[in-house]
Coordinates of C-alpha atoms in Angstrom, one line a residue:
M1 CA 39.6 2.3 -10.4
S2 CA 41.1 -1.0 -12.3
P3 CA 39.3 -2.8 -15.1
R4 CA 38.9 -5.7 -12.9
T5 CA 37.5 -3.9 -10.3
T6 CA 34.9 -2.4 -12.6
S7 CA 33.8 -5.8 -14.3
D8 CA 33.8 -7.2 -11.0
Q9 CA 31.5 -4.6 -9.8
V10 CA 29.1 -5.0 -13.3
A11 CA 28.8 -8.6 -12.2
R12 CA 27.9 -8.3 -8.8
H13 CA 24.8 -6.3 -10.3
G14 CA 24.5 -7.3 -13.9
L15 CA 21.2 -8.2 -15.6
P16 CA 21.1 -11.7 -14.0
Q17 CA 21.0 -10.3 -10.9
A18 CA 18.2 -8.1 -12.1
L19 CA 16.4 -11.0 -13.2
A20 CA 16.6 -12.6 -10.3
T21 CA 15.6 -9.3 -8.4
V22 CA 12.1 -9.6 -10.4
L23 CA 11.6 -12.8 -10.5
G24 CA 11.9 -13.5 -7.3
A25 CA 9.4 -10.2 -6.1
L26 CA 6.5 -11.5 -8.8
V27 CA 6.9 -14.7 -7.7
A28 CA 6.1 -13.8 -3.8
M29 CA 3.5 -11.4 -4.8
G30 CA 2.3 -14.3 -7.0
V31 CA 1.8 -16.8 -4.4
V32 CA 0.5 -14.3 -1.3
A33 CA -2.5 -13.2 -4.1
A34 CA -3.1 -16.9 -4.9
L35 CA -3.5 -17.8 -1.4
G36 CA -5.3 -14.1 -0.7
L37 CA -7.9 -15.0 -3.7
W38 CA -8.5 -18.9 -3.0
A39 CA -9.1 -17.6 1.2
A40 CA -11.4 -15.4 -0.6
G41 CA -13.3 -18.3 -2.9
A42 CA -11.8 -16.8 -6.1
T43 CA -11.0 -20.6 -7.3
D44 CA -14.6 -21.3 -8.2
L45 CA -14.6 -18.7 -11.0
P46 CA -16.3 -20.4 -14.2
D47 CA -13.9 -20.6 -17.0
N48 CA -10.4 -21.1 -15.2
A49 CA -10.0 -17.4 -14.6
F50 CA -8.3 -17.7 -11.6
P51 CA -4.7 -17.4 -12.6
R52 CA -6.1 -14.2 -14.8
V53 CA -7.2 -12.8 -11.7
V54 CA -4.1 -13.3 -10.0
A55 CA -1.9 -11.6 -12.9
A56 CA -4.9 -8.7 -12.4
T57 CA -4.6 -8.6 -8.6
L58 CA -0.4 -8.4 -9.4
V59 CA -0.9 -5.7 -11.9
T60 CA -3.5 -3.3 -9.8
A61 CA -0.9 -4.1 -6.8
V62 CA 2.1 -2.2 -8.7
G63 CA -0.2 0.6 -9.4
G64 CA -1.8 -1.0 -12.8
T65 CA -4.8 0.1 -14.3
I66 CA -7.6 -2.4 -14.6
K67 CA -11.1 -1.9 -16.6
L68 CA -14.0 -3.2 -16.4
S69 CA -16.7 -4.1 -18.9
G70 CA -19.5 -5.3 -19.6
N71 CA -22.3 -6.9 -22.1
A72 CA -26.1 -8.0 -21.1
G73 CA -27.4 -7.4 -24.7
E74 CA -29.8 -5.0 -26.8
L75 CA -32.6 -4.8 -24.3
A76 CA -30.2 -4.2 -21.1
Q77 CA -26.8 -2.4 -19.8
T78 CA -24.0 -3.3 -17.3
R79 CA -22.0 -0.6 -15.3
A80 CA -18.6 -1.5 -14.0
G81 CA -15.3 0.1 -12.3
L82 CA -12.8 -0.7 -10.0
T83 CA -10.1 1.3 -8.4
V84 CA -8.6 -0.7 -5.3
I85 CA -4.6 -1.6 -4.2
P86 CA -4.5 -4.9 -2.8
L87 CA -1.7 -3.4 -0.4
S88 CA -0.5 -6.5 1.1
V89 CA 0.6 -8.1 -2.2
T90 CA 2.5 -4.6 -2.7
L91 CA 4.4 -4.9 0.3
V92 CA 5.4 -8.4 -0.4
G93 CA 6.8 -6.8 -3.7
V94 CA 8.4 -3.6 -1.9
V95 CA 10.2 -5.5 0.3
V96 CA 11.6 -8.5 -2.2
I97 CA 13.2 -6.0 -4.9
A98 CA 14.3 -3.3 -2.1
A99 CA 16.0 -6.2 -0.7
G100 CA 17.2 -7.3 -4.3
F101 CA 18.3 -4.4 -5.3
L102 CA 20.3 -3.6 -2.0
R103 CA 21.9 -6.8 -2.3
P104 CA 24.9 -6.3 -4.6
L105 CA 25.6 -2.8 -3.4
R106 CA 26.5 -4.1 0.5
R107 CA 30.4 -2.7 1.5
R108 CA 30.1 0.0 -0.7
A109 CA 30.8 3.2 0.5
V110 CA 29.8 5.5 -2.1
M111 CA 28.5 4.5 -5.6
G112 CA 28.9 6.8 -8.5
A113 CA 25.8 8.3 -9.5
A114 CA 26.0 6.5 -13.4
E115 CA 26.9 3.3 -11.9
L116 CA 23.8 3.5 -9.5
A117 CA 21.6 4.8 -12.5
G118 CA 22.9 1.8 -14.7
W119 CA 22.2 -0.9 -11.9
A120 CA 18.5 0.8 -11.7
G121 CA 18.2 0.7 -15.4
R122 CA 18.7 -3.2 -15.9
V123 CA 16.3 -3.9 -12.9
A124 CA 13.8 -1.6 -15.1
V125 CA 14.6 -3.0 -18.0
V126 CA 13.6 -6.8 -16.8
W127 CA 10.2 -4.9 -14.8
L128 CA 9.2 -3.6 -18.3
A129 CA 9.0 -6.9 -19.7
A130 CA 7.2 -8.4 -16.5
L131 CA 4.8 -5.6 -16.3
L132 CA 4.0 -6.1 -20.3
A133 CA 3.8 -9.7 -19.5
L134 CA 1.3 -9.0 -16.7
A135 CA -0.8 -6.8 -18.8
F136 CA -1.4 -9.0 -21.4
A137 CA -2.3 -11.8 -18.8
A138 CA -4.9 -10.1 -17.1
R139 CA -8.2 -10.6 -19.3
Q140 CA -11.3 -12.3 -18.6
T141 CA -14.7 -12.3 -19.4
F142 CA -17.6 -13.5 -17.0
S143 CA -21.2 -14.9 -17.8
I144 CA -23.3 -13.3 -14.6
D145 CA -25.8 -16.2 -13.3
L146 CA -29.2 -14.1 -12.8
G147 CA -30.2 -16.4 -10.0
E148 CA -33.5 -17.8 -9.7
G149 CA -36.9 -16.2 -9.6
A150 CA -38.5 -13.3 -11.1
I151 CA -35.3 -11.5 -12.2
E152 CA -34.4 -15.1 -13.8
D153 CA -37.9 -14.8 -15.8
L154 CA -37.0 -11.2 -17.0
G155 CA -33.6 -12.7 -18.3
D156 CA -35.5 -14.9 -20.0
L157 CA -38.0 -12.9 -21.6
F158 CA -35.7 -10.3 -22.9
G159 CA -33.0 -12.7 -23.9
V160 CA -30.7 -10.7 -21.2
A161 CA -27.4 -12.4 -20.7
P162 CA -25.0 -10.3 -18.5
K163 CA -21.2 -10.7 -19.1
L164 CA -18.6 -8.9 -16.4
G165 CA -15.2 -8.8 -18.0
F166 CA -11.7 -7.1 -17.3
T167 CA -8.8 -6.2 -19.4
T168 CA -5.5 -4.0 -18.9
D169 CA -4.6 -0.1 -19.9
V170 CA -1.2 -1.2 -21.1
P171 CA -0.1 2.5 -21.5
L172 CA -1.4 3.5 -17.8
T173 CA 0.1 0.3 -16.5
V174 CA 3.2 0.5 -18.2
F175 CA 3.6 4.0 -16.9
F176 CA 2.5 3.6 -13.3
G177 CA 4.1 0.3 -12.9
L178 CA 7.6 2.0 -14.1
L179 CA 6.9 4.8 -11.2
W180 CA 5.8 2.6 -8.7
L181 CA 9.8 0.7 -9.3
A182 CA 11.1 4.2 -9.5
G183 CA 9.4 4.7 -5.8
V184 CA 10.6 1.6 -4.6
L185 CA 14.1 2.2 -5.8
V186 CA 14.3 5.3 -4.3
L187 CA 12.7 4.4 -0.7
A188 CA 15.5 1.6 -0.4
L189 CA 17.9 3.8 -0.9
L190 CA 16.6 6.8 1.3
V191 CA 15.5 3.8 4.4
S192 CA 18.7 1.7 4.0
R193 CA 21.7 3.4 6.5
G194 CA 24.3 1.3 4.6
A195 CA 23.3 1.8 0.7
P196 CA 25.8 3.8 -1.0
L197 CA 25.0 7.5 -2.2
P198 CA 26.6 9.5 -5.3
A199 CA 28.8 11.8 -3.6
R200 CA 26.7 15.2 -4.3
L201 CA 24.3 12.9 -2.5
L202 CA 25.8 12.5 1.1
R203 CA 24.9 15.6 2.6
F204 CA 21.1 14.3 2.5
Q205 CA 21.6 11.0 4.3
E206 CA 21.9 12.4 7.8
S207 CA 18.6 14.6 7.2
V208 CA 16.3 11.9 5.2
R209 CA 17.7 8.5 6.0
P210 CA 16.3 8.7 9.6
A211 CA 13.1 10.1 9.0
A212 CA 12.3 7.6 6.0
Y213 CA 13.4 4.5 8.4
A214 CA 11.3 5.9 10.9
M215 CA 8.5 6.5 8.2
V216 CA 8.7 2.6 7.1
V217 CA 9.2 1.0 10.8
L218 CA 6.1 2.7 11.8
L219 CA 3.9 1.2 8.7
L220 CA 5.5 -2.1 9.5
T221 CA 4.4 -1.9 12.8
C222 CA 1.1 -1.0 12.1
V223 CA 1.0 -4.1 9.6
A224 CA 2.4 -6.3 12.3
V225 CA -0.4 -5.0 15.2
G226 CA -3.0 -5.8 12.5
V227 CA -1.9 -9.3 11.3
V228 CA -1.7 -10.1 15.5
I229 CA -5.4 -8.6 15.9
A230 CA -6.7 -10.8 12.9
L231 CA -5.1 -13.7 14.0
V232 CA -6.7 -13.3 17.5
V233 CA -10.3 -13.0 16.3
A234 CA -10.1 -15.5 14.1
A235 CA -8.7 -18.1 16.6
T236 CA -11.7 -16.5 19.3
R237 CA -14.7 -15.9 16.6
G238 CA -14.1 -17.8 13.6
H239 CA -14.2 -17.0 10.0
A240 CA -10.5 -18.2 9.4
A241 CA -10.4 -18.1 5.7
E242 CA -12.0 -14.4 5.9
T243 CA -9.3 -13.3 7.7
M244 CA -6.7 -15.0 5.8
A245 CA -8.3 -13.2 2.8
V246 CA -7.8 -9.7 4.4
I247 CA -4.4 -10.6 6.1
L248 CA -2.9 -11.3 2.2
L249 CA -5.0 -9.0 0.0
G250 CA -5.7 -6.0 2.2
M251 CA -4.1 -5.9 6.0
P252 CA -2.5 -2.6 4.9
N253 CA -5.5 -1.0 3.9
L254 CA -7.3 -1.7 6.7
V255 CA -4.3 -0.7 9.1
W256 CA -3.0 2.4 7.5
L257 CA -6.9 3.7 7.3
A258 CA -7.1 3.2 11.0
L259 CA -4.0 5.2 11.5
T260 CA -5.1 8.4 10.1
I261 CA -8.5 8.0 11.4
G262 CA -6.9 7.6 14.9
L263 CA -4.5 10.8 13.7
G264 CA -8.3 12.3 13.9
A265 CA -8.7 12.4 9.9
T266 CA -12.1 12.0 8.0
W267 CA -13.0 9.6 5.2
N268 CA -15.9 9.7 3.2
G269 CA -17.8 6.7 2.1
Q270 CA -20.9 4.5 0.9
V271 CA -21.2 0.5 0.5
A272 CA -24.5 -0.7 -1.1
G273 CA -25.5 -4.1 -2.3
P274 CA -23.2 -6.9 -1.9
F275 CA -20.5 -5.3 -1.3
G276 CA -19.2 -4.9 2.4
L277 CA -15.6 -4.3 4.5
P278 CA -14.6 -7.3 5.6
M279 CA -13.2 -5.7 9.6
P280 CA -13.7 -4.8 11.3
H281 CA -17.9 -4.7 11.3
V282 CA -18.0 -1.4 12.9
L283 CA -17.0 0.0 9.2
D284 CA -19.6 -1.8 7.5
E285 CA -22.0 -0.2 9.8
V286 CA -21.2 3.3 9.6
L287 CA -20.9 3.6 5.4
R288 CA -24.3 1.1 4.9
T289 CA -26.4 4.1 4.6
E290 CA -27.8 5.8 1.5
D291 CA -25.9 8.6 1.3
V292 CA -22.3 9.3 1.4
S293 CA -21.1 9.2 5.5
A294 CA -18.4 10.7 7.5
L295 CA -15.9 7.8 8.6
N296 CA -13.8 8.9 11.6
L297 CA -13.4 8.9 15.3
S298 CA -16.4 10.7 16.2
T299 CA -19.2 8.5 14.1
L300 CA -17.3 5.4 14.8
S301 CA -17.5 5.6 18.5
Q302 CA -20.9 6.3 18.3
H303 CA -21.1 1.8 17.1
D304 CA -17.7 1.3 19.1
G305 CA -16.4 3.2 21.8
R306 CA -13.4 0.9 22.0
V307 CA -12.7 3.2 18.6
W308 CA -11.0 6.1 21.1
W309 CA -7.9 3.5 22.0
L310 CA -6.7 4.5 18.1
L311 CA -6.3 7.8 19.5
A312 CA -3.6 6.2 22.5
V313 CA -2.4 3.8 20.2
D314 CA -1.3 6.8 17.4
A315 CA 0.4 8.7 19.9
V316 CA 2.7 5.6 21.1
L317 CA 3.6 4.8 17.8
L318 CA 4.0 7.9 16.6
L319 CA 6.4 8.7 19.4
A320 CA 7.8 5.3 19.3
A321 CA 8.8 6.8 15.4
A322 CA 10.1 9.8 16.6
F323 CA 12.5 8.3 18.9
V324 CA 13.9 5.7 16.5
M325 CA 14.1 8.9 13.7
A326 CA 16.3 11.3 16.6
A327 CA 18.4 8.3 17.8
R328 CA 19.5 7.7 14.4
S329 CA 20.2 11.3 13.8
P330 CA 23.6 13.0 14.2
A331 CA 23.4 14.0 18.6
R332 CA 23.9 17.9 17.1
M333 CA 20.6 17.8 15.9
R334 CA 18.2 20.0 18.2
A335 CA 14.6 18.8 19.0
W336 CA 12.8 21.3 17.1
Q337 CA 15.0 20.1 14.2
H338 CA 13.9 16.4 14.9
A339 CA 10.2 18.2 15.0
V340 CA 10.3 19.9 11.9
R341 CA 11.3 16.7 10.0
M342 CA 8.7 14.4 11.5
A343 CA 6.3 16.9 11.0
V344 CA 7.4 16.6 7.1
A345 CA 7.8 12.7 6.7
L346 CA 4.0 12.5 8.7
T347 CA 2.5 14.5 6.3
L348 CA 4.4 13.0 3.0
T349 CA 3.5 9.3 5.1
V350 CA -0.2 10.6 5.4
L351 CA -0.6 11.4 1.8
M352 CA 0.6 8.1 0.8
I353 CA -2.1 6.7 2.5
C354 CA -4.9 9.0 1.2
L355 CA -3.3 8.1 -2.2
V356 CA -2.9 4.1 -2.0
C357 CA -6.1 3.5 0.6
R358 CA -8.8 5.0 -1.5
V359 CA -11.9 2.9 -2.6
S360 CA -14.0 2.8 -5.2
A361 CA -16.0 0.0 -6.7
H362 CA -19.1 -0.2 -8.5
Y363 CA -21.2 -2.6 -10.7
G364 CA -24.9 -2.3 -11.6
L365 CA -27.5 -4.0 -14.4
S366 CA -30.6 -2.6 -15.3
I367 CA -33.0 -4.0 -18.1
L368 CA -35.3 -1.3 -20.2
V369 CA -37.7 0.6 -17.8
F370 CA -36.9 -1.5 -14.8
G371 CA -34.1 0.5 -13.9
D372 CA -31.3 -1.1 -11.8
L373 CA -32.4 -4.6 -10.4
G374 CA -31.1 -5.3 -7.1
G375 CA -29.8 -8.1 -5.0
G376 CA -26.5 -9.4 -6.0
L377 CA -26.5 -7.3 -9.2
S378 CA -26.1 -4.3 -8.5
G379 CA -23.5 -2.7 -5.8
K380 CA -21.3 0.0 -4.6
L381 CA -18.0 0.5 -2.8
L382 CA -16.8 4.5 -2.1
L383 CA -14.0 5.2 0.6
T384 CA -11.9 8.3 0.0
P385 CA -10.1 10.7 2.7
E386 CA -10.7 14.3 3.6
V387 CA -7.0 14.9 2.3
W388 CA -6.6 18.6 3.5
P389 CA -7.1 18.4 7.0
A390 CA -5.9 14.8 7.1
L391 CA -2.4 16.6 6.0
G392 CA -2.8 19.2 8.7
L393 CA -3.3 17.2 11.5
A394 CA -0.3 14.7 10.3
A395 CA 1.9 18.0 10.1
L396 CA 0.8 18.6 13.9
W397 CA 1.0 15.3 15.4
G398 CA 4.5 15.3 13.3
L399 CA 6.1 18.8 15.3
A400 CA 4.7 17.4 19.1
T401 CA 5.7 14.0 18.6
G402 CA 8.9 15.0 17.2
F403 CA 9.8 17.4 19.6
L404 CA 9.4 14.7 22.5
G405 CA 10.9 12.2 20.8
G406 CA 14.0 14.6 20.3
L407 CA 14.2 15.3 24.0
L408 CA 13.8 11.6 24.7
A409 CA 16.5 10.7 22.6
R410 CA 19.5 13.0 24.4
R411 CA 20.0 10.2 26.6
V412 CA 21.2 7.5 23.6
R413 CA 24.2 7.4 22.6
R414 CA 24.8 8.9 19.2
R415 CA 26.7 9.3 16.2
G416 CA 28.4 12.9 16.6
V417 CA 28.5 12.7 20.8
V418 CA 32.0 13.4 21.9
D419 CA 33.1 11.3 25.2
T420 CA 34.8 14.5 26.9
D421 CA 36.6 12.3 29.9
G422 CA 37.9 9.9 27.1
G423 CA 39.3 12.4 25.0
R424 CA 41.8 13.9 28.2

């Protein structure tokens, strides 16, 4: 390879390209987060806190950690915690960074490990600087209005002036943010058929890339279907602002949760106080109980029998994903091989959903012997999966749909098929 060729390659994926990739992702994520928060009414927050809330949303979207803190004076105490990922914002960041990372690698069949690592390292350096900037920008403290009536009188009597603030755990944000970036770059290489790989890894592309591509198509299809349904609901039943907030902040949270429930998985959760699940309303009905409730097809069907359609929708989507995987695989692979690969891919996908879709949020204010004050001053939202049963169900679904998809793809002309008549 000539020095000129090497310099041209570095120019195609140097620091300016890395800066453009990262800034493009941050701008896209920031716009989506700002519009979603605006639709949710966050512009009404005091002390011009909206930009900092947007920064905090971006931090959580890339795996960062936000710490909530409270202060209510000497005679009272506050408790707060929040664990949730706005996956709509995350998904936008994944798409933009993956596209920017793959763009300079086009028209390359093979790339050396050192060159590929260098390009990824340049993106990571710029991303690290962006993470630090977001981490130090996402800090704010709010004063909480006690409202009117008895609660306000108690506050005046005891000198209670509750405040709630948030800060970023910088070390954890940097660690998980870099881990998030590494996952995005690896996924981009796995999904893209034309992305170059080091020579030693080429033997894995036939088995891994079709399955990874099929899972990404499955997840994106679920989001697209969810957006269409949400827009139809908004057009027919109103609540346009709330619907847009859900689409721009948490649509994958809802549709990927529905995907696992359609497989037969169970999530445990509880809703109390002002917290709530924006849509569909049946989730809020099942979870708004005194104790932790199970969320699955059985419990949801007691409130709305239409949830059994999730089972049929999942079957169609998974069979389509299995067909796509088999159609992109070499023709020499047998149906049982497709079944095993689909089972592994779907199990890993469900594991990812279980990790990123869990929610934990709580806030409470107590004054001396009065304990927790109700109304808008305390609340709880919990949603966690039963992981191992979900993974077992995913494996079974993967085996069944992978086998059927492999059989259906036999009629599709693919790589590795030899035209015997033409060869004669």
